[in-house]
Each structure stands twice: as structure tokens, then as C-alpha cells.
CSV table of C-alpha atoms in Angstrom, one decimal:
chain,number,residue,atom,x,y,z
A,2,MET,CA,0.0,0.0,0.0
A,3,GLU,CA,1.3,3.5,-0.9
A,4,SER,CA,2.5,5.6,2.0
A,5,ARG,CA,1.1,9.0,2.7
A,6,SER,CA,4.6,10.6,2.5
A,7,LYS,CA,4.7,9.7,-1.2
A,8,ALA,CA,1.3,11.1,-1.9
A,9,LYS,CA,2.3,14.3,-0.3
A,10,HIS,CA,5.1,14.8,-2.8
A,11,GLN,CA,3.4,13.3,-5.9
A,12,ASN,CA,5.3,15.7,-8.2
A,13,GLY,CA,8.7,14.6,-7.0
A,14,SER,CA,11.2,15.4,-4.2
A,15,VAL,CA,14.9,16.0,-3.7
A,16,ALA,CA,15.1,12.4,-2.5
A,17,ASP,CA,13.5,11.1,-5.8
A,18,VAL,CA,16.3,12.9,-7.7
A,19,LEU,CA,19.0,11.5,-5.5
A,20,ARG,CA,17.8,8.0,-6.1
A,21,LYS,CA,18.2,8.4,-9.8
A,22,ILE,CA,22.0,9.2,-9.9
A,23,ASN,CA,25.1,7.4,-8.8
A,24,LEU,CA,26.5,9.5,-6.0
A,25,SER,CA,29.8,7.6,-5.9
A,26,ALA,CA,30.5,8.5,-9.5
A,27,ARG,CA,30.3,12.2,-8.8
A,28,ASN,CA,32.9,14.6,-7.5
A,29,PHE,CA,31.4,15.2,-4.0
A,30,THR,CA,33.3,15.5,-0.8
A,31,VAL,CA,32.9,12.7,1.8
A,32,HIS,CA,30.7,14.9,3.9
A,33,GLN,CA,28.5,16.0,0.9
A,34,GLU,CA,28.1,12.4,-0.2
A,35,LYS,CA,27.2,11.2,3.3
A,36,THR,CA,24.6,14.0,3.6
A,37,LEU,CA,23.1,13.3,0.2
A,38,ARG,CA,22.8,9.6,0.9
A,39,ALA,CA,21.0,10.4,4.2
A,40,LEU,CA,18.5,12.5,2.3
A,41,SER,CA,17.9,9.7,-0.2
A,42,TYR,CA,17.3,7.2,2.6
A,43,CYS,CA,14.9,9.5,4.6
A,44,ARG,CA,11.6,7.8,5.5
A,45,THR,CA,12.4,4.6,3.7
A,46,SER,CA,13.1,1.1,4.9
A,47,ALA,CA,16.8,1.8,4.5
A,48,LEU,CA,16.7,3.6,7.9
A,49,GLY,CA,14.4,1.1,9.6
A,50,GLY,CA,11.3,2.1,11.4
A,51,HIS,CA,8.8,1.3,14.1
A,52,ILE,CA,5.2,0.0,14.5
A,53,ASP,CA,2.8,2.1,16.4
A,54,ALA,CA,-0.6,1.1,17.9
A,55,CYS,CA,-3.4,3.3,19.1
A,56,ASP,CA,-4.1,3.0,22.8
A,57,GLU,CA,-7.8,3.6,22.1
A,58,CYS,CA,-8.9,1.9,18.9
A,59,GLY,CA,-6.0,-0.5,18.5
A,60,ASN,CA,-5.2,0.5,15.0
A,61,MET,CA,-1.6,-0.3,14.0
A,62,SER,CA,0.6,1.5,11.5
A,63,ILE,CA,4.2,1.3,10.1
A,64,SER,CA,6.3,4.5,10.2
A,65,TYR,CA,9.8,4.6,8.6
A,66,ASN,CA,12.5,6.6,10.3
A,67,SER,CA,13.6,10.1,9.1
A,68,CYS,CA,17.2,11.0,8.6
A,69,ARG,CA,17.0,14.1,10.8
A,70,ASN,CA,19.6,15.8,8.7
A,71,ARG,CA,19.5,19.6,8.8
A,72,HIS,CA,19.6,19.8,4.9
A,73,CYS,CA,16.6,17.5,4.4
A,74,PRO,CA,13.4,19.0,3.1
A,75,GLN,CA,11.3,16.5,5.1
A,76,CYS,CA,12.9,16.9,8.6
A,77,GLN,CA,12.8,20.6,9.4
A,78,GLY,CA,9.2,21.3,10.6
A,79,HIS,CA,9.5,20.1,14.2
A,80,LYS,CA,12.9,21.7,14.7
A,81,LYS,CA,11.6,25.0,13.4
A,82,GLU,CA,8.6,25.0,15.8
A,83,GLU,CA,10.7,24.1,18.8
A,84,TRP,CA,13.3,26.9,18.0
A,85,ILE,CA,10.5,29.5,17.6
A,86,ARG,CA,8.9,28.6,20.9
A,87,LYS,CA,12.2,29.0,22.7
A,88,ARG,CA,12.7,32.5,21.1
A,89,GLU,CA,9.4,33.7,22.3
A,90,ALA,CA,10.8,33.9,25.8
A,91,ASP,CA,13.6,36.3,24.6
A,92,LEU,CA,11.4,39.1,23.1
A,93,LEU,CA,11.8,42.6,24.3
A,94,PRO,CA,9.1,45.4,24.2
A,95,CYS,CA,10.6,47.3,21.2
A,96,SER,CA,10.7,47.5,17.4
A,97,TYR,CA,12.7,44.8,15.6
A,98,TYR,CA,14.5,45.4,12.4
A,99,HIS,CA,15.4,43.0,9.5
A,100,LEU,CA,18.8,43.4,7.9
A,101,VAL,CA,20.4,41.3,5.1
A,102,PHE,CA,24.2,41.2,4.6
A,103,THR,CA,25.1,39.8,1.2
A,104,LEU,CA,28.5,38.7,-0.2
A,105,PRO,CA,29.4,39.7,-3.8
A,106,GLU,CA,29.6,36.9,-6.4
A,107,GLU,CA,33.4,37.5,-6.7
A,108,LEU,CA,33.7,35.6,-3.4
A,109,ASN,CA,31.8,32.5,-4.6
A,110,GLY,CA,35.0,30.7,-5.6
A,111,LEU,CA,36.5,31.1,-2.1
A,112,ALA,CA,33.1,30.1,-0.5
A,113,ILE,CA,33.3,26.8,-2.4
A,114,ALA,CA,37.0,26.2,-1.7
A,115,ASN,CA,36.8,27.2,2.0
A,116,PRO,CA,33.2,27.6,3.2
A,117,THR,CA,34.0,27.6,6.9
A,118,LEU,CA,36.3,30.6,6.5
A,119,ILE,CA,34.0,32.6,4.3
A,120,TYR,CA,30.8,32.0,6.2
A,121,LYS,CA,32.5,32.5,9.6
A,122,THR,CA,33.9,35.8,8.4
A,123,LEU,CA,30.5,36.8,7.1
A,124,PHE,CA,29.0,36.4,10.6
A,125,GLU,CA,31.9,38.2,12.3
A,126,ALA,CA,31.9,41.1,9.8
A,127,ALA,CA,28.1,41.6,10.0
A,128,TRP,CA,28.1,41.7,13.8
A,129,ALA,CA,31.3,43.9,13.9
A,130,THR,CA,29.5,46.4,11.7
A,131,LEU,CA,26.3,46.5,13.7
A,132,ASN,CA,28.3,46.6,17.0
A,133,GLN,CA,30.3,49.6,15.7
A,134,PHE,CA,27.1,51.5,14.8
A,135,GLY,CA,25.6,50.6,18.2
A,136,ASN,CA,28.6,51.9,20.0
A,137,THR,CA,28.3,55.1,18.2
A,138,GLU,CA,24.8,55.4,19.6
A,139,GLY,CA,26.2,54.5,23.1
A,140,ILE,CA,24.4,51.2,23.3
A,141,GLN,CA,25.1,47.5,23.2
A,142,LEU,CA,22.9,45.9,20.6
A,143,GLY,CA,21.8,42.4,20.0
A,144,MET,CA,21.4,40.3,16.9
A,145,ILE,CA,20.1,36.9,15.7
A,146,ALA,CA,21.8,36.0,12.4
A,147,ILE,CA,20.7,33.2,10.1
A,148,LEU,CA,22.9,32.0,7.2
A,149,HIS,CA,21.4,31.3,3.8
A,150,THR,CA,23.7,30.3,0.9
A,151,TRP,CA,21.3,30.0,-2.0
A,152,GLY,CA,19.4,31.9,-4.6
A,153,GLN,CA,16.0,30.9,-5.8
A,154,ASN,CA,17.6,29.0,-8.8
A,155,LEU,CA,19.9,27.1,-6.4
A,156,SER,CA,22.9,29.3,-7.4
A,157,LEU,CA,25.5,30.2,-4.7
A,158,HIS,CA,24.3,33.4,-3.0
A,159,PRO,CA,25.7,33.6,0.6
A,160,HIS,CA,23.8,36.1,2.8
A,161,LEU,CA,22.8,36.7,6.4
A,162,HIS,CA,19.3,37.4,7.6
A,163,CYS,CA,19.6,39.4,10.8
A,164,ILE,CA,16.9,40.3,13.3
A,165,VAL,CA,18.0,43.3,15.5
A,166,PRO,CA,16.0,44.8,18.4
A,167,GLY,CA,15.6,48.6,18.2
A,168,GLY,CA,17.4,49.3,21.4
A,169,GLY,CA,20.2,48.2,23.7
A,170,ILE,CA,22.0,48.6,27.0
A,171,ASP,CA,23.8,51.9,27.6
A,172,HIS,CA,27.1,52.4,29.6
A,173,HIS,CA,25.1,52.4,32.9
A,174,GLY,CA,23.5,49.1,32.2
A,175,LYS,CA,20.1,50.7,31.5
A,176,TRP,CA,17.8,50.0,28.6
A,177,LYS,CA,17.8,52.6,25.8
A,178,LYS,CA,15.5,52.6,22.8
A,179,LYS,CA,16.8,53.5,19.4
A,180,VAL,CA,15.5,57.0,18.6
A,181,ARG,CA,14.6,56.4,14.9
A,182,THR,CA,12.2,53.6,15.6
A,183,ASP,CA,9.9,54.5,12.8
A,184,LYS,CA,12.6,54.4,10.1
A,185,TYR,CA,15.5,52.1,9.2
A,186,LEU,CA,17.9,51.2,12.0
A,187,PHE,CA,21.0,52.8,10.5
A,188,SER,CA,22.1,54.3,7.2
A,189,VAL,CA,22.3,51.4,4.7
A,190,LYS,CA,25.0,53.1,2.6
A,191,ALA,CA,27.2,53.6,5.6
A,192,MET,CA,26.7,50.1,6.9
A,193,SER,CA,27.5,48.7,3.4
A,194,LYS,CA,30.9,50.5,3.4
A,195,VAL,CA,31.8,49.5,6.9
A,196,PHE,CA,30.7,45.9,6.3
A,197,ARG,CA,32.9,45.7,3.1
A,198,ALA,CA,35.9,47.1,4.9
A,199,LYS,CA,35.6,44.7,7.9
A,200,PHE,CA,35.1,41.7,5.7
A,201,VAL,CA,38.1,42.4,3.5
A,202,ALA,CA,40.3,43.2,6.5
A,203,SER,CA,39.4,39.8,8.0
A,204,LEU,CA,40.4,38.1,4.7
A,205,ARG,CA,43.7,39.9,4.7
A,206,THR,CA,44.3,38.8,8.3
A,207,CYS,CA,43.7,35.2,7.1
A,208,GLY,CA,46.4,35.6,4.4
A,209,ILE,CA,44.1,36.2,1.5
A,210,THR,CA,45.7,39.1,-0.2
A,211,ASP,CA,45.2,38.5,-4.0
A,212,ARG,CA,45.4,42.0,-5.5
A,213,ASP,CA,43.0,41.4,-8.4
A,214,LEU,CA,40.4,40.0,-6.0
A,215,MET,CA,40.8,42.9,-3.6
A,216,ASP,CA,40.4,45.4,-6.5
A,217,LYS,CA,37.2,43.7,-7.6
A,218,LEU,CA,35.8,43.7,-4.1
A,219,PHE,CA,36.4,47.4,-3.6
A,220,SER,CA,35.3,48.4,-7.1
A,221,LYS,CA,31.6,47.5,-6.4
A,222,ASN,CA,29.1,48.5,-3.8
A,223,TRP,CA,28.2,45.7,-1.3
A,224,VAL,CA,24.6,45.1,-0.5
A,225,VAL,CA,23.1,45.6,2.9
A,226,TYR,CA,19.4,45.4,2.7
A,227,ALA,CA,17.1,46.9,5.4
A,228,LYS,CA,13.4,46.7,6.0
A,229,ARG,CA,11.3,48.9,8.1
A,230,PRO,CA,10.6,47.7,11.7
A,231,PHE,CA,8.1,44.9,12.4
A,232,GLY,CA,4.7,45.7,13.9
A,233,GLY,CA,5.4,43.9,17.1
A,234,PRO,CA,6.9,40.8,18.8
A,235,LYS,CA,4.2,38.5,17.3
A,236,GLN,CA,5.3,39.6,13.7
A,237,VAL,CA,8.9,39.0,14.6
A,238,ILE,CA,8.2,35.4,15.6
A,239,GLU,CA,6.1,34.7,12.5
A,240,TYR,CA,8.9,36.2,10.3
A,241,LEU,CA,11.6,34.2,12.0
A,242,GLY,CA,9.7,31.0,11.3
A,243,ARG,CA,10.1,31.6,7.6
A,244,TYR,CA,13.9,31.7,7.8
A,245,THR,CA,15.3,29.6,10.7
A,246,HIS,CA,15.3,26.1,9.3
A,247,LYS,CA,14.8,26.8,5.6
A,248,ILE,CA,16.9,24.8,3.1
A,249,ALA,CA,18.0,25.4,-0.4
A,250,ILE,CA,14.8,24.1,-2.0
A,251,SER,CA,11.6,22.6,-0.5
A,252,ASN,CA,9.8,19.6,-2.1
A,253,HIS,CA,6.7,21.6,-2.9
A,254,ARG,CA,8.7,23.7,-5.4
A,255,ILE,CA,9.6,20.6,-7.4
A,256,LYS,CA,7.0,20.3,-10.2
A,257,GLU,CA,8.2,17.2,-12.0
A,258,VAL,CA,11.0,14.6,-11.9
A,259,THR,CA,11.5,12.6,-15.1
A,260,ASP,CA,14.1,9.9,-16.0
A,261,LYS,CA,16.6,12.6,-17.0
A,262,GLU,CA,15.5,16.0,-15.7
A,263,VAL,CA,14.0,18.0,-12.9
A,264,ARG,CA,11.6,20.9,-13.3
A,265,PHE,CA,11.1,23.3,-10.4
A,266,ALA,CA,9.5,26.7,-9.6
A,267,TYR,CA,11.4,29.8,-8.6
A,268,ARG,CA,11.0,33.5,-8.3
A,269,ASP,CA,13.1,35.9,-10.4
A,270,TYR,CA,13.7,38.8,-7.9
A,271,ARG,CA,15.4,40.8,-10.6
A,272,LYS,CA,12.1,41.0,-12.4
A,273,GLY,CA,9.8,41.9,-9.6
A,274,SER,CA,9.6,38.4,-8.1
A,275,GLU,CA,8.2,37.0,-11.3
A,276,LYS,CA,7.3,33.3,-11.0
A,277,LYS,CA,9.2,31.1,-13.4
A,278,GLU,CA,10.2,27.5,-13.9
A,279,MET,CA,13.6,26.0,-14.6
A,280,THR,CA,14.6,22.5,-15.9
A,281,LEU,CA,17.9,20.9,-15.0
A,282,SER,CA,19.4,17.5,-15.5
A,283,HIS,CA,19.6,15.3,-12.4
A,284,VAL,CA,23.3,15.8,-12.1
A,285,GLU,CA,23.2,19.6,-12.4
A,286,PHE,CA,20.3,19.8,-9.9
A,287,ILE,CA,22.2,17.8,-7.3
A,288,ARG,CA,25.5,19.7,-8.0
A,289,ARG,CA,23.7,23.0,-7.2
A,290,PHE,CA,22.0,21.5,-4.2
A,291,SER,CA,25.3,20.2,-2.8
A,292,LEU,CA,26.8,23.8,-2.9
A,293,HIS,CA,24.5,24.5,0.1
A,294,ILE,CA,25.6,21.6,2.3
A,295,LEU,CA,27.2,23.4,5.2
A,296,PRO,CA,30.5,22.1,6.7
A,297,ARG,CA,30.2,19.6,9.4
A,298,ARG,CA,29.1,21.1,12.8
A,299,PHE,CA,29.0,24.6,11.3
A,300,VAL,CA,26.5,26.7,13.3
A,301,ARG,CA,24.1,28.5,10.9
A,302,ILE,CA,22.0,30.4,13.5
A,303,ARG,CA,24.0,32.6,15.9
A,304,HIS,CA,23.1,35.1,18.6
A,305,TYR,CA,25.1,38.2,19.6
A,306,GLY,CA,25.2,41.0,22.1
A,307,ILE,CA,22.2,41.2,24.5
A,308,LEU,CA,20.7,38.1,22.7
A,309,SER,CA,23.8,35.9,23.1
A,310,SER,CA,23.9,32.8,25.3
A,311,SER,CA,25.9,34.5,28.0
A,312,TRP,CA,23.3,37.2,28.3
A,313,LYS,CA,20.4,34.8,28.4
A,314,ARG,CA,21.9,33.1,31.5
A,315,GLY,CA,20.5,35.9,33.7
A,316,LYS,CA,21.0,39.4,32.4
A,317,LEU,CA,18.3,39.1,29.8
A,318,GLN,CA,15.8,37.9,32.4
A,319,ASN,CA,16.7,40.8,34.7
A,320,LEU,CA,16.2,43.3,31.8
A,321,GLN,CA,12.8,41.8,31.0
A,322,ALA,CA,11.8,42.1,34.6
A,323,GLU,CA,12.9,45.8,34.6
A,324,LEU,CA,10.9,46.4,31.5
A,325,LYS,CA,7.9,44.5,33.0
A,326,VAL,CA,7.9,41.9,30.3
A,327,GLU,CA,5.9,38.8,31.1
A,328,ARG,CA,8.3,36.0,30.2
A,329,ARG,CA,6.7,32.9,28.8
A,330,ALA,CA,8.1,29.7,30.1
A,331,PHE,CA,9.2,27.2,27.4
A,332,VAL,CA,7.0,24.1,27.5
A,333,PRO,CA,8.4,21.2,25.5
A,334,LYS,CA,6.0,19.7,23.0
A,335,THR,CA,4.5,16.5,24.1
A,336,LEU,CA,5.9,13.3,22.5
A,337,PHE,CA,2.5,11.7,22.2
A,338,ARG,CA,1.1,11.5,18.7
A,339,LYS,CA,-2.6,11.3,18.0
A,340,CYS,CA,-4.0,8.4,16.1
A,341,ARG,CA,-5.0,9.3,12.6
A,342,CYS,CA,-7.8,6.7,12.6
A,343,CYS,CA,-9.9,7.6,15.7
A,344,LYS,CA,-8.3,11.0,16.3
A,345,GLU,CA,-8.6,10.4,20.1
A,346,GLY,CA,-6.0,7.9,21.2
A,347,ASN,CA,-2.3,8.2,21.4
A,348,LEU,CA,0.2,6.2,19.3
A,349,VAL,CA,2.4,3.9,21.3
A,350,THR,CA,5.4,2.2,19.7
A,351,ILE,CA,5.1,-1.6,20.1
A,352,ALA,CA,8.0,-2.8,17.8
A,353,ILE,CA,11.1,-1.5,16.2
A,354,PHE,CA,12.7,-2.9,13.0
A,355,GLY,CA,15.8,-2.4,10.9
A,356,GLN,CA,16.6,-2.5,7.2
A,357,ARG,CA,15.1,-5.9,6.7
A,358,GLY,CA,11.7,-4.3,7.2
A,359,PRO,CA,8.8,-5.0,9.7
A,360,PRO,CA,8.1,-8.5,11.0
A,361,GLN,CA,6.0,-10.5,8.7
A,362,ASP,CA,3.3,-10.9,11.3
A,363,PHE,CA,2.5,-7.2,11.2
A,364,LEU,CA,2.4,-6.7,7.4
A,365,PHE,CA,-1.2,-7.8,7.0
A,366,VAL,CA,-2.6,-5.7,9.8
A,367,THR,CA,-0.7,-2.4,9.4
A,368,GLN,CA,-0.7,0.5,7.0
A,369,PRO,CA,2.6,2.3,6.0
A,370,LEU,CA,2.7,5.9,7.1
A,371,SER,CA,5.2,8.7,6.9
A,372,ALA,CA,7.7,9.0,9.8
A,373,LYS,CA,7.3,11.6,12.4
């Protein structure tokens, strides 16, 4: 019987494309190949599974295990919800701003050759830029930065989405709101120049001093994009949910997977977000997808200043108390899953199986379902 996970992605998925090519025959790194294999095995018998039974109606079902890889289109929903619930406890009563720091395409070669260095420098240069402007205002700012490396057509396009509260801590340890709360946080042109200078200075410190590259980097304007402040804390949380655990391409954008090609939808932002479709060969599609596999253990969501981990250990709570913010306690989501048959009972795991599949005794009384 067909599983519901397949019905959900009837047009095709990233995993479908991966299963059509020989990964070993391609020029992937060990880490990239391991990641791609995990995605191709996700929610299939290759990873084993478990059999659940409802404690009310007794209905039994088979669920195949997910890969839980952070690059997998099928495994990000739960992580995103949990992360957002934790961030709700960190909100402050002020305007929040959205900034985007983008690297020029001249750095794409370095990003492919040494992604850890380039992406780490991107985080550091963005925060150093904001911190400098905050110090000019006499306040210690905070920032949540989320790394994205892709464009809509899966090209390499490294950029940081940053959420910044419109205020900070002054030299006396008191909360101070940013004066221009109805406009942009700081001058975009000024931030762009400082961001470029700090990033290039970091490259030189790391021994990257190619003169032609430096001339190209300084010959063009770097992009720091800014949006007007959000309406309130609720809008901040909703907005964060769109960016936190996003990946290069989601399965719903894939329109068709044939024996040789992949057709997917994308938006052309250079033409007013016009909706378009692109067709690529399986090999080219996966090559582009692999560009966005982050280095092992690389942290893609980082917190700085008054939103950093050290601040959250006590100082942030004291600040919220001073500002009379009602702090919501984080309540972990229950592990119980509701039965899809009766909608009342909870599913209880009664058996676990490996790659050989479920025990034969269960095959005639169970229905395959997608993994949770």
C-alpha cells in the first residue's frame, strides 16, 4: 500500500532525484556524499522504522524513520517550531529590524573552496558592523543571524538574515531605545561600506591578499538590505519562522522529476519576483544542491550581544523584569502523537525494526505511514 509521504510529494522530491543518480561517481566530498545519501534514505526502509498502535482503537501502522539531517526538506518542521517557541521567551518590548548582509559573487570561488572561513567571516563582519554603529549610539545591541547560501535557482548566494532589536544597553546598564524607531535602524549606505571594509580586513588577516580579488571587491558596492521595523513581537516570531530552518529548496517547489530532468519553480527577484520554472538535469540539480551543504558542525544560527547565550543566563531575564515583560516559560511539546484513525487515542510504539523491514506478522494488519 502506498505511504502517505509519497502522496504528499506526488510531483517529486529531492530524494527522488538523488535515487536516480550514482552519487559515488560524482565529485562530491565525503561529507557531501554522506549527507546526500542520508537524504535519499529518509523515511524509507533503509533507515528502519517502528510499528505504532493506538491505545484507544488498537489501529496499528508502520512508520519509517527520518534522517533528521538539517539539509533534508522533510525533517525541518519540528525543529523550526521548537526553536521559535524558545525564542518567544527572549522578546523585548521594542521595534525589531530585519537586515540582510550579502556577499558579492566574486567571493563564490572562495566560498566553495573554504566555506568555513568565508561563512564564519560573514557572521563576524556583520556583527562587527552593527556593533560599531551601536557603540556610536552609546548602546550594546543584540542580533540573531541566520545564514542562507542559496538563490531561488539554487545558485550560490551567501547572505545573512539578521533580526535586531531597536534598542540596547547603555554604559550604565540601562535599557535605551533607538531614537529612529519609525525608520531604518542605521544608514544602509554607511553600513555597506563598513561591512565591506571589515570583511576584507578579515580576509587579509587570514592571508588572502590577492590583489585582483581585492580590487574587484572594492570596485563595487556591497549590498546591505534593510526593512522597516516589524509591527510587534508577534510579527517577529512569525517572520523568524520563515527563515530559521529553511533549506536550499523545498519539495513543494519541485514540479516534475522525469528519468533525466527536474523541473522546479522559482522567483526571479530581478524582475519583480516574477514566478518562473527551470529545468535541469539530475546531475546539475544535485550539483547545485550540494553547494549549500554546510561544513560539518557549522552553526548557521547565531546570537550576539544582548541576545547571546551568556546574556540569556541571567542578564536578559533581569532586563525583561525591569521592563515589566511577562516572560513565557518554554514548554516542551508532548511526545505523544494522535491516532489518525480515531483522532482520540495516542500512538504507542510496540515494535522497532531495521533495514530488513517490519516483522511478517505485522504486514497484513498495518498501514505504511510517513515518519514523524
